[in-house]
PDB file of C-alpha atoms and ligand atoms in Angstrom:
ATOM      1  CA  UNK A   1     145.306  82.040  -4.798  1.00  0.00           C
ATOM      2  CA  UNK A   2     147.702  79.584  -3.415  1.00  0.00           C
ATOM      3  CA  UNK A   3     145.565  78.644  -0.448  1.00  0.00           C
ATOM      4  CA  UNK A   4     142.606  78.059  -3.405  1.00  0.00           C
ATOM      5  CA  UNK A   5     144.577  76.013  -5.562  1.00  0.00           C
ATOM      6  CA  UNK A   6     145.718  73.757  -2.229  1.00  0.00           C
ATOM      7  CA  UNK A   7     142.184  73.234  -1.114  1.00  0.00           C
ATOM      8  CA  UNK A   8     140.791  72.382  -4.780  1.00  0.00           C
ATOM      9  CA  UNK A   9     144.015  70.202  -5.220  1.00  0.00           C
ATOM     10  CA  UNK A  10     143.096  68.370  -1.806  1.00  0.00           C
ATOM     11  CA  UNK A  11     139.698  67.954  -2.477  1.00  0.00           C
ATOM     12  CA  UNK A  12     139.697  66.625  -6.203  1.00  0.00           C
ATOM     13  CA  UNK A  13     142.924  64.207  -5.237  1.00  0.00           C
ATOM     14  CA  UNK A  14     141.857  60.485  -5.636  1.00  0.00           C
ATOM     15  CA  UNK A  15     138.834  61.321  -8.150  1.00  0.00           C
ATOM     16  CA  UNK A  16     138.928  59.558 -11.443  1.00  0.00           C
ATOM     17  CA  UNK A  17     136.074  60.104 -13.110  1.00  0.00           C
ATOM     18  CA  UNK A  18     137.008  63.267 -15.246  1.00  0.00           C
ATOM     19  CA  UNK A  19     136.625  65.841 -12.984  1.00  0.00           C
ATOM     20  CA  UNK A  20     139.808  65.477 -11.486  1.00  0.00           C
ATOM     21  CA  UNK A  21     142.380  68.036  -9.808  1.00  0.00           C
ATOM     22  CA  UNK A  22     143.536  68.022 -13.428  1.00  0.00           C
ATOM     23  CA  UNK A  23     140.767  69.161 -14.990  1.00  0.00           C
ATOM     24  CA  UNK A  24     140.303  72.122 -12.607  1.00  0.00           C
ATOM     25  CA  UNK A  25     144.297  72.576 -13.291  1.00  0.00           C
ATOM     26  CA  UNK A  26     143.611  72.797 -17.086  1.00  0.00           C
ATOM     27  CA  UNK A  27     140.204  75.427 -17.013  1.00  0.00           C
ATOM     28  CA  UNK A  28     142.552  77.346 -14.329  1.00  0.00           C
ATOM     29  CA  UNK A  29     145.488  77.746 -17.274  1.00  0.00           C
ATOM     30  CA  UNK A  30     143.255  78.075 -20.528  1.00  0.00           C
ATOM     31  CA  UNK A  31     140.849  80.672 -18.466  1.00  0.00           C
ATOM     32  CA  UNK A  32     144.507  82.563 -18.020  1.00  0.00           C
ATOM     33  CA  UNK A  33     144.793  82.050 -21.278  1.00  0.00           C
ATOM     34  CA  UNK A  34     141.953  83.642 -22.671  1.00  0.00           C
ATOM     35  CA  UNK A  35     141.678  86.379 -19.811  1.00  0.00           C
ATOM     36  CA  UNK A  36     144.763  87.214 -21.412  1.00  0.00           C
ATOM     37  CA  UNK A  37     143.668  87.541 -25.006  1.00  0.00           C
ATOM     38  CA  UNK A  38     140.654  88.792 -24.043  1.00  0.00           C
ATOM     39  CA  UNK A  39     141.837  91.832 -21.860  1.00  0.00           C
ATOM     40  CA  UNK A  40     139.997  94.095 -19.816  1.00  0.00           C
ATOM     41  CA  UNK A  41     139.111  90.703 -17.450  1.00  0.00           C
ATOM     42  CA  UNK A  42     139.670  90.744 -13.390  1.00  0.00           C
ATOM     43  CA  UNK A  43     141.958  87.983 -13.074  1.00  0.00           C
ATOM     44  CA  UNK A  44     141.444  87.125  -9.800  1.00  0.00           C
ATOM     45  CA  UNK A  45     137.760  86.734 -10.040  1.00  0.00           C
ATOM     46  CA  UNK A  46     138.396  84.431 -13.046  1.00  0.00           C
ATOM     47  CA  UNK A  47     141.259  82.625 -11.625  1.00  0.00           C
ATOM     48  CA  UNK A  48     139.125  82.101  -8.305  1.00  0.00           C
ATOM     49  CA  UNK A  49     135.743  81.050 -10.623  1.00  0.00           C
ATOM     50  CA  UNK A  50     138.438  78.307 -12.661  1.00  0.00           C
ATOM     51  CA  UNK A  51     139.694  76.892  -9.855  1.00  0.00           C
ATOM     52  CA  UNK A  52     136.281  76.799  -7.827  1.00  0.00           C
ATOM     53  CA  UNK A  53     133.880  75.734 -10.812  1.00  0.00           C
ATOM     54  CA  UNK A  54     133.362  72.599  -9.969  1.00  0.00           C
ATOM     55  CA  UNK A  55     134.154  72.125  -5.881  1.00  0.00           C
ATOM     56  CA  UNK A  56     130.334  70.803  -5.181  1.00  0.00           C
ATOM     57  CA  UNK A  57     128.877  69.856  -8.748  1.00  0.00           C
ATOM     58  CA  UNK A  58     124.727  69.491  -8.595  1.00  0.00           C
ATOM     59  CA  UNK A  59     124.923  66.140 -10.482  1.00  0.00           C
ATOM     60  CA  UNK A  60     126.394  64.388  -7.773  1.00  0.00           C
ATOM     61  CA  UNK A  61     124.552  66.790  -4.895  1.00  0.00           C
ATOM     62  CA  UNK A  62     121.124  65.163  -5.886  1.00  0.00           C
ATOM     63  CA  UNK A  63     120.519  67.926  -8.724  1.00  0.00           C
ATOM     64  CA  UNK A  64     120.819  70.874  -5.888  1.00  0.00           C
ATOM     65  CA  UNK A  65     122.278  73.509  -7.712  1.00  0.00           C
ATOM     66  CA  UNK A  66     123.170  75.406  -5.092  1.00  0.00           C
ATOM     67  CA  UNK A  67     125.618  72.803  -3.572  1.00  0.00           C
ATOM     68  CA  UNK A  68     128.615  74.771  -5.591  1.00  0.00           C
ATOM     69  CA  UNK A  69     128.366  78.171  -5.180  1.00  0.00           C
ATOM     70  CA  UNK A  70     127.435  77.120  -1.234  1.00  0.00           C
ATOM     71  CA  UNK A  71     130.824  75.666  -1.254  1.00  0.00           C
ATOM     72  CA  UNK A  72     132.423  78.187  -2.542  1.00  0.00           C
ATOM     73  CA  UNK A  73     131.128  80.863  -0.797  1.00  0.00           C
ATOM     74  CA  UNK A  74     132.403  79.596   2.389  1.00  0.00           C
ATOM     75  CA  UNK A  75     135.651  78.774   0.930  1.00  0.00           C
ATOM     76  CA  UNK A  76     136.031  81.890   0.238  1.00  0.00           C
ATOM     77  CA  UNK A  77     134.537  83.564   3.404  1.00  0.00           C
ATOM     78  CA  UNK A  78     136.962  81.286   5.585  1.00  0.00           C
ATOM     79  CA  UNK A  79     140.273  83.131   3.682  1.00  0.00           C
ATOM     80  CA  UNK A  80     138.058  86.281   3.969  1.00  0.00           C
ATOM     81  CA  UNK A  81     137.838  87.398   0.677  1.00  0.00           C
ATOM     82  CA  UNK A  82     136.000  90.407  -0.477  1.00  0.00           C
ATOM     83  CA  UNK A  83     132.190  90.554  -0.561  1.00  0.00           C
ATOM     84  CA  UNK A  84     132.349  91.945  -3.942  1.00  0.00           C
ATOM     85  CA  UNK A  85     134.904  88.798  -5.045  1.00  0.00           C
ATOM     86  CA  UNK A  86     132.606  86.283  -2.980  1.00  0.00           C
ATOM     87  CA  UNK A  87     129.471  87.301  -5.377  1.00  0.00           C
ATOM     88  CA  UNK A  88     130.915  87.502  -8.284  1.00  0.00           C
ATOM     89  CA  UNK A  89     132.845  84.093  -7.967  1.00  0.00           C
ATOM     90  CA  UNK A  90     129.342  82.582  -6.441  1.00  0.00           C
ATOM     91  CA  UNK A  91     127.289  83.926  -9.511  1.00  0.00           C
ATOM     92  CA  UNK A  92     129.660  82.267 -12.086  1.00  0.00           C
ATOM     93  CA  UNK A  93     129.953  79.038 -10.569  1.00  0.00           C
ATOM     94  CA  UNK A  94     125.873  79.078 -10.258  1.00  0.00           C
ATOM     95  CA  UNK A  95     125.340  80.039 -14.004  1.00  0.00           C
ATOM     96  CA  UNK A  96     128.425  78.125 -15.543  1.00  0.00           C
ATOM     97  CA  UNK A  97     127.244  74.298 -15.726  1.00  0.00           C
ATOM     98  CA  UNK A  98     125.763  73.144 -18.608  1.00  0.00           C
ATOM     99  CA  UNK A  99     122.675  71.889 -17.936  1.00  0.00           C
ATOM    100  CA  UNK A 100     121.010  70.502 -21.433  1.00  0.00           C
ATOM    101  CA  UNK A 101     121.005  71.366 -25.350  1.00  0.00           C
ATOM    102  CA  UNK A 102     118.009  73.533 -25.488  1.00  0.00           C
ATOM    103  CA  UNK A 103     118.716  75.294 -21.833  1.00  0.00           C
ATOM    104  CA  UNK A 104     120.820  78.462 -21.800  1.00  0.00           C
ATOM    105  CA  UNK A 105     123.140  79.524 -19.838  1.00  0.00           C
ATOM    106  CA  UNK A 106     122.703  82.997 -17.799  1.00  0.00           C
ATOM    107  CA  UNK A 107     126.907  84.412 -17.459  1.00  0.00           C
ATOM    108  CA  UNK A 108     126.876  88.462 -17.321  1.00  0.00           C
ATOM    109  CA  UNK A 109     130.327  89.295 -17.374  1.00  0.00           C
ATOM    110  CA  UNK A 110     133.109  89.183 -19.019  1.00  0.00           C
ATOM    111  CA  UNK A 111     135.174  87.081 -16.207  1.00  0.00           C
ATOM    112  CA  UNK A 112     131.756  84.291 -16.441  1.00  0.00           C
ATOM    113  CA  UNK A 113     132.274  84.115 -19.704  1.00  0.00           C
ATOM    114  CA  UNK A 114     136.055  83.171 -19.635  1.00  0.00           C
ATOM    115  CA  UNK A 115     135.784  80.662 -17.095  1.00  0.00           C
ATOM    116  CA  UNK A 116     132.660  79.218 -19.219  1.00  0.00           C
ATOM    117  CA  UNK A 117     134.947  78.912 -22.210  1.00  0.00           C
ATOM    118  CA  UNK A 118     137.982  77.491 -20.504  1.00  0.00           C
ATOM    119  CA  UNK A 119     135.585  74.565 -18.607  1.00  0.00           C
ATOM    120  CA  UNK A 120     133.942  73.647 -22.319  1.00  0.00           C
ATOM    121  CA  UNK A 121     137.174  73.952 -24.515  1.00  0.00           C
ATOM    122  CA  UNK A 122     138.252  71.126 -21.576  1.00  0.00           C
ATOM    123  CA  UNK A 123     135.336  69.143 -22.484  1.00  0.00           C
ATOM    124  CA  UNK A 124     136.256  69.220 -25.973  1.00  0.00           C
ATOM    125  CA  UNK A 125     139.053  68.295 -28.541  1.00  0.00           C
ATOM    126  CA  UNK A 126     141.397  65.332 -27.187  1.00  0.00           C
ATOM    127  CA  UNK A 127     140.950  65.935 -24.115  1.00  0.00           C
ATOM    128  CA  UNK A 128     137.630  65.918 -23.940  1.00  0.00           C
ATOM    129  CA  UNK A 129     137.224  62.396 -26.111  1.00  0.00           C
ATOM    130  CA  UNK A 130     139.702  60.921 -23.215  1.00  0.00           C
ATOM    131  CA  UNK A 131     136.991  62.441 -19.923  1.00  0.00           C
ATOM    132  CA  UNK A 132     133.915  61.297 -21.913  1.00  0.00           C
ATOM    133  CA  UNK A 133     134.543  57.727 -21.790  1.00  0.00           C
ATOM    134  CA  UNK A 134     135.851  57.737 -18.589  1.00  0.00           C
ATOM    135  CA  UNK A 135     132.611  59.511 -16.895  1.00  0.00           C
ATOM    136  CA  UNK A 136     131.226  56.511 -18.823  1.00  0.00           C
ATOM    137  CA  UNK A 137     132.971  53.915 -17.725  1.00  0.00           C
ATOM    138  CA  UNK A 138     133.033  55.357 -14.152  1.00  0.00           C
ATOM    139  CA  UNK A 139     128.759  55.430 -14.499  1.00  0.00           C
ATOM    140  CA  UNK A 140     128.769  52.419 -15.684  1.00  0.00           C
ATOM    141  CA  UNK A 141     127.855  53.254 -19.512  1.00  0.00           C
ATOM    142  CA  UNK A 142     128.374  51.724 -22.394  1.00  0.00           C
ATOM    143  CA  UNK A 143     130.892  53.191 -24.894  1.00  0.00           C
ATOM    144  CA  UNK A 144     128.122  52.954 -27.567  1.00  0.00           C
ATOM    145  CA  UNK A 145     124.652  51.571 -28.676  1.00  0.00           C
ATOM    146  CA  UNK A 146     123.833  51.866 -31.954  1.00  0.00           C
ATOM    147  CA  UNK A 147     120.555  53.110 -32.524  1.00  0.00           C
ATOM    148  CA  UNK A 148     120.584  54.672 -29.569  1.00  0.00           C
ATOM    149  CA  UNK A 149     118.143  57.788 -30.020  1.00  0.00           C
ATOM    150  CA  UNK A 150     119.316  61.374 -29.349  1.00  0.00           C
ATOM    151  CA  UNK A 151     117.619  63.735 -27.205  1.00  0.00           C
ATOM    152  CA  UNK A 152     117.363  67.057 -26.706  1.00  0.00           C
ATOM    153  CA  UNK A 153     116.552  68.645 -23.332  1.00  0.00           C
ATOM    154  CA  UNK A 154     114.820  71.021 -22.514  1.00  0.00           C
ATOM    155  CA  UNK A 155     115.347  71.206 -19.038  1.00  0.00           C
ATOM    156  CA  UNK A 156     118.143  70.346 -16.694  1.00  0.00           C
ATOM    157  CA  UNK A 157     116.049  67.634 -14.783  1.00  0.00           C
ATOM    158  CA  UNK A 158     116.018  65.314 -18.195  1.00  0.00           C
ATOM    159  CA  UNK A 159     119.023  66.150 -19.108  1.00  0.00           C
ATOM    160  CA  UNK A 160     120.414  64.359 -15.775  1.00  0.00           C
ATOM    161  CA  UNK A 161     117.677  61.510 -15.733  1.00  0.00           C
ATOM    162  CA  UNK A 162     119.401  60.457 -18.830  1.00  0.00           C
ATOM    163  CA  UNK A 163     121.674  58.136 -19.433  1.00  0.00           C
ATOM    164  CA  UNK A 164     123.201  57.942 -22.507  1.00  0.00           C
ATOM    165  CA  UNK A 165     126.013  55.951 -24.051  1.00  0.00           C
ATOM    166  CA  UNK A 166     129.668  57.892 -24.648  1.00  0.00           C
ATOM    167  CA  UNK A 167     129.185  58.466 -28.359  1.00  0.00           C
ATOM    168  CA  UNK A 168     125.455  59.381 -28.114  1.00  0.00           C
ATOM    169  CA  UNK A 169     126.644  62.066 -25.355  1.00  0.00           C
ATOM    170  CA  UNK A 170     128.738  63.676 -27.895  1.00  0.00           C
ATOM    171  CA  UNK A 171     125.919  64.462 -29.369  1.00  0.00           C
ATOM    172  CA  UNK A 172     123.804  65.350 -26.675  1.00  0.00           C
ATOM    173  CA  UNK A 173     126.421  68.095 -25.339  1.00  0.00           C
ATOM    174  CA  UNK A 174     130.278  67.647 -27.030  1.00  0.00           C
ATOM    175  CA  UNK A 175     129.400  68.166 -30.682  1.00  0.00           C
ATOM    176  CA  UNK A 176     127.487  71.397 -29.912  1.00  0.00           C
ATOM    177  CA  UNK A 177     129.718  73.219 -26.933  1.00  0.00           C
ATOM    178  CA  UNK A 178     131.611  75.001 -30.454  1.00  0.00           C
ATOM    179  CA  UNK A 179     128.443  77.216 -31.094  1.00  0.00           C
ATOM    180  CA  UNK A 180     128.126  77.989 -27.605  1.00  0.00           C
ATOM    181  CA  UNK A 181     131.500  79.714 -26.795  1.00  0.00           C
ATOM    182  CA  UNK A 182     131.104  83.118 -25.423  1.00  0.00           C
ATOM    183  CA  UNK A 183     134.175  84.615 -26.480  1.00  0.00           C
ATOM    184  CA  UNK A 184     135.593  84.878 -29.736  1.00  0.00           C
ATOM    185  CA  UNK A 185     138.912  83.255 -28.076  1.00  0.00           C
ATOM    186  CA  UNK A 186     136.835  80.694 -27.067  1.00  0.00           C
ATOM    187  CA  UNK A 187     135.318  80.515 -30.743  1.00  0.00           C
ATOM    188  CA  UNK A 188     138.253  79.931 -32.268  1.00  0.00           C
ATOM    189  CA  UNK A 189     140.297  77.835 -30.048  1.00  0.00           C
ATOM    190  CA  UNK A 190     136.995  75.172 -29.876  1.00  0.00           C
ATOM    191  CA  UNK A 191     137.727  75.269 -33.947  1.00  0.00           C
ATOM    192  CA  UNK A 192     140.586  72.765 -34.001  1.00  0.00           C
ATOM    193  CA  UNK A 193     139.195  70.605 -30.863  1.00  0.00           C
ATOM    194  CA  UNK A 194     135.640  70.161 -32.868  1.00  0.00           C
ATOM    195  CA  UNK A 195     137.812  68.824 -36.417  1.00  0.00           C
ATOM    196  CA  UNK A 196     139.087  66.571 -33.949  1.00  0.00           C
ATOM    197  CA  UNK A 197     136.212  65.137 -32.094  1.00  0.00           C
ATOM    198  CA  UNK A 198     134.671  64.824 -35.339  1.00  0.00           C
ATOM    199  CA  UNK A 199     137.371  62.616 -36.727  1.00  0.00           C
ATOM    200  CA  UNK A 200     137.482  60.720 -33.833  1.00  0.00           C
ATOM    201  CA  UNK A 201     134.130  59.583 -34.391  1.00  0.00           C
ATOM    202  CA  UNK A 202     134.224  58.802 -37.994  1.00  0.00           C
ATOM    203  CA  UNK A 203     136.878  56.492 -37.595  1.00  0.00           C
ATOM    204  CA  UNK A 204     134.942  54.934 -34.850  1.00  0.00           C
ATOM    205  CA  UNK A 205     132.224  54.222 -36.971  1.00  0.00           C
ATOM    206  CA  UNK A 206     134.426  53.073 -39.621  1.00  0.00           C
ATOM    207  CA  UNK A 207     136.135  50.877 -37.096  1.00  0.00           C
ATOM    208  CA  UNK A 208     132.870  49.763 -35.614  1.00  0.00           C
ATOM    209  CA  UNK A 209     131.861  48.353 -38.857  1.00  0.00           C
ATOM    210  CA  UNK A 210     134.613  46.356 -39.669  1.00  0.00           C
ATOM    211  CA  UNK A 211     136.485  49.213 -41.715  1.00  0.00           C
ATOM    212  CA  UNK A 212     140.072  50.096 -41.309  1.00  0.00           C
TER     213      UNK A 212
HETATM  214  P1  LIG B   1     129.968  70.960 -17.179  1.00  0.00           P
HETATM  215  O1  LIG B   1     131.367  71.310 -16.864  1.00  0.00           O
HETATM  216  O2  LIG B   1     129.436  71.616 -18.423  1.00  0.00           O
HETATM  217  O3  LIG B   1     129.042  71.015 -16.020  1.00  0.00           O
HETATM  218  P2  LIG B   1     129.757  68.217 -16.795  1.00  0.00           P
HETATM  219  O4  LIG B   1     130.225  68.324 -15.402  1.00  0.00           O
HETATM  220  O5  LIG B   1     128.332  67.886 -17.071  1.00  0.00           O
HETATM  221  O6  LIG B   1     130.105  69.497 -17.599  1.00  0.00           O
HETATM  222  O7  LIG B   1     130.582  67.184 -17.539  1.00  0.00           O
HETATM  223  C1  LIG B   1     131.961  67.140 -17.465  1.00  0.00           C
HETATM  224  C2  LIG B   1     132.444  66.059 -18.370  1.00  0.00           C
HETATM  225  O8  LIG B   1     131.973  64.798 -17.916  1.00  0.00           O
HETATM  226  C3  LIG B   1     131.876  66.176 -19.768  1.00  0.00           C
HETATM  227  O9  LIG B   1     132.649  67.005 -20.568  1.00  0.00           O
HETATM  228  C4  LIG B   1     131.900  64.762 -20.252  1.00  0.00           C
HETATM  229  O10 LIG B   1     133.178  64.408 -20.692  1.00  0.00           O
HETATM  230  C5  LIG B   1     131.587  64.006 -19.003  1.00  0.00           C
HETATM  231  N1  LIG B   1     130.159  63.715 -18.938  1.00  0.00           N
HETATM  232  C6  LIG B   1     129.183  64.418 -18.336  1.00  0.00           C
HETATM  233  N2  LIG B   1     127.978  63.829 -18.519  1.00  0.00           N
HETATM  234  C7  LIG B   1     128.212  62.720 -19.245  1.00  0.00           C
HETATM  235  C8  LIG B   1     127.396  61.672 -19.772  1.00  0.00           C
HETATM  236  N3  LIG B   1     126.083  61.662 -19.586  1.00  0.00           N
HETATM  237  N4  LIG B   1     127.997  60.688 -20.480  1.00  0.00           N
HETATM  238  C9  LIG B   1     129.338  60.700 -20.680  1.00  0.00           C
HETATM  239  N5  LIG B   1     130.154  61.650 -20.221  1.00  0.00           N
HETATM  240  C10 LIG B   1     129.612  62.649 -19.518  1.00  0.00           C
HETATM  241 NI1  LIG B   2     134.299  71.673 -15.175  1.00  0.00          NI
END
């Protein structure tokens, strides 16, 4: 684990776009987290799948979905890591991305599941208002059009040939990641961070038109 969390740390120092060391920090605890309420999870498979869920993401590997669990798969074969681990770990990171509203995602087990959770409740909540608009900013995006429609996608290809402001993103993705938690940890801890996102954005409409 310690060799895992060194590599991920090295690799995701000096990104600022979101998807920082930090973030892969955070999924690592709350995927501990719920493992824990949960119970009956391998921890090491889900600890491995936290920490690894994002190492080679297909949005910045020309839409090749396969770039992540590659990369992890090797990672894992260089510290020689079970076969059984290296599948299960690959499978997760393959299945966990989410890759438009009206596309599904495909996690088995229990352990997929957890790490799932853990990466969406991080896209959520305060936290999750804070990485939006600075993907945006970092994609050069604006932090909102009004007017702007909202899409739903049926596939993963126009979901990524979109580009969408910050606030019409939260409702391409944020807004609906509550009713897609797989565990009912993950239900009810996404709860709280939804009230929040959606209070955000009232006031920002408020504010937007002059309110106070
Ligand atoms: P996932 O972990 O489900 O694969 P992504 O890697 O697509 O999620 O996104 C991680 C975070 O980056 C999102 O939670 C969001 O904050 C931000 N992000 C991704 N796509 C966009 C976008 N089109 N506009 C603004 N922010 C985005
Ligand atoms: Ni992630």
């Amino acid at each position: 684990m310690s060799k895992t969390e060194n590599f991920v740390h090295k690799k995701f120092d000096g990104e600022h776009t979101g998807h920082d060391w930090w973030h892969m920090y955070r999924v690592w605890q709350l995927a501990k987290h719920i493992a824990r309420e949960e119970r009956g999870a391998n921890l090491l498979i889900v600890e491995l799948a936290a920490l690894l869920h994002d190492i080679a993401d297909f949005k910045f590997h020309n839409g090749d979905i396969e770039a992540g669990p590659k990369e992890a798969r090797k990672w894992l074969m260089s510290i020689k890591a079970d076969q059984k681990v290296i599948d299960h770990v690959e499978d997760i990171i393959r299945n966990i991305s989410f890759k438009g509203s009206e596309v599904s995602n495909n996690l088995k087990t229990l352990e997929g599941k957890i790490v799932h959770d853990a990466d969406k409740l991080d896209a959520i909540g305060a936290i999750g208002i804070a990485r939006v608009f600075a993907y945006s900013g970092a994609h050069e995006r604006p932090i909102y059009t009004p007017g702007e429609k909202v899409a739903s996608h049926k596939t993963v290809e126009e979901f990524l040939t979109s580009k969408p402001s910050a606030v019409t993103h939260f409702h391409e993705k944020l807004l609906l990641l509550k009713s897609r938690m797989c565990t009912k940890t993950g239900r009810e801890m996404a709860i709280r961070r939804h009230e929040y996102m959606e209070k955000f954005l009232e006031e920002f409409h408020s504010e937007w038109e002059g309110g106070s």
